[in-house]
Amino acid sequence: MSSLYEEISAPPAAGVPVRRVTLNVNGQDRTVDVEPRLLLAHLLRQGLKLTGTHTGCDTSNCGACTVLFDGRPIKSCTMFAVQADGHEVQTVEGLATQSSLHPLQEGFKEEHGLQCGFCTPGMMMAAKALLESNPNPTEDEIRWAISGNLCRCTGYQNIVKAILWAAEKMRGSSN
Ligand code: FES
Ligand code: FES
């Protein structure tokens, strides 16, 4: 068990109640004490040091904070950390293995699917959810799947191409 009191930059004021939660993050159980008001995005970034999950707006608009929650893409700034108690969360840090990048990571590299990279973790997690339910998506289906994720740099075309690249590679490796 680790206490977020020691880890977050603004510890709770004296007397603020905390809740102990256990969630599985990228395959590992983590038990932490959190303030009930703490957002899941902030638990991941500040408490668990998984800074690949970005926060761009904190108001559910940009999608930079997208993670998989029990396999479904959610905006982690719209959920309290306490709501994740007993659930599985996957972040962008969970994509690669010790020896290889995930095909989505390769695809974004191959097809130049990023510029500043701020939107990229959220894009990849939204795309991962898509490819797990639909291994052979059309371009329109990809655009729909990432419609909750904003990119200010790329114009989206290369992101779509990156996801198509990953889909093809994943289909090939499953044959
Ligand atoms: S930070 Fe969550 S949607 Fe923008
Ligand atoms: S690459 Fe910059 S916001 Fe998407």
Short mmCIF file of N, CA and C and ligand atoms in Angstrom, two decimals, residues 114-119 151-154, ligand 2:
data_model
loop_
_atom_site.label_atom_id
_atom_site.label_comp_id
_atom_site.label_asym_id
_atom_site.label_seq_id
_atom_site.Cartn_x
_atom_site.Cartn_y
_atom_site.Cartn_z
N LEU A 114 1.85 11.58 -35.33
CA LEU A 114 1.91 12.58 -34.27
C LEU A 114 2.86 13.71 -34.65
N GLN A 115 2.61 14.84 -34.02
CA GLN A 115 3.56 15.96 -34.12
C GLN A 115 4.00 16.32 -32.71
N CYS A 116 3.20 17.07 -31.96
CA CYS A 116 3.63 17.38 -30.59
C CYS A 116 3.49 16.16 -29.67
N GLY A 117 2.57 15.25 -29.99
CA GLY A 117 2.39 14.03 -29.21
C GLY A 117 1.46 14.16 -28.03
N PHE A 118 0.89 15.34 -27.81
CA PHE A 118 0.07 15.50 -26.61
C PHE A 118 -1.18 14.63 -26.65
N CYS A 119 -1.79 14.52 -27.82
CA CYS A 119 -3.02 13.74 -27.94
C CYS A 119 -2.76 12.25 -28.08
N CYS A 151 -7.02 16.55 -31.79
CA CYS A 151 -5.62 16.75 -32.14
C CYS A 151 -5.50 18.13 -32.78
N ARG A 152 -4.59 18.94 -32.24
CA ARG A 152 -4.43 20.29 -32.76
C ARG A 152 -3.34 20.37 -33.81
N CYS A 153 -2.66 19.26 -34.10
CA CYS A 153 -1.48 19.34 -34.97
C CYS A 153 -1.65 18.65 -36.31
N THR A 154 -2.13 17.42 -36.32
CA THR A 154 -1.92 16.55 -37.48
C THR A 154 -2.96 16.67 -38.57
S1 FES B 2 0.00 15.64 -32.26
FE1 FES B 2 -0.21 17.54 -31.26
S2 FES B 2 -2.25 17.51 -30.47
FE2 FES B 2 -2.10 15.73 -31.70
#
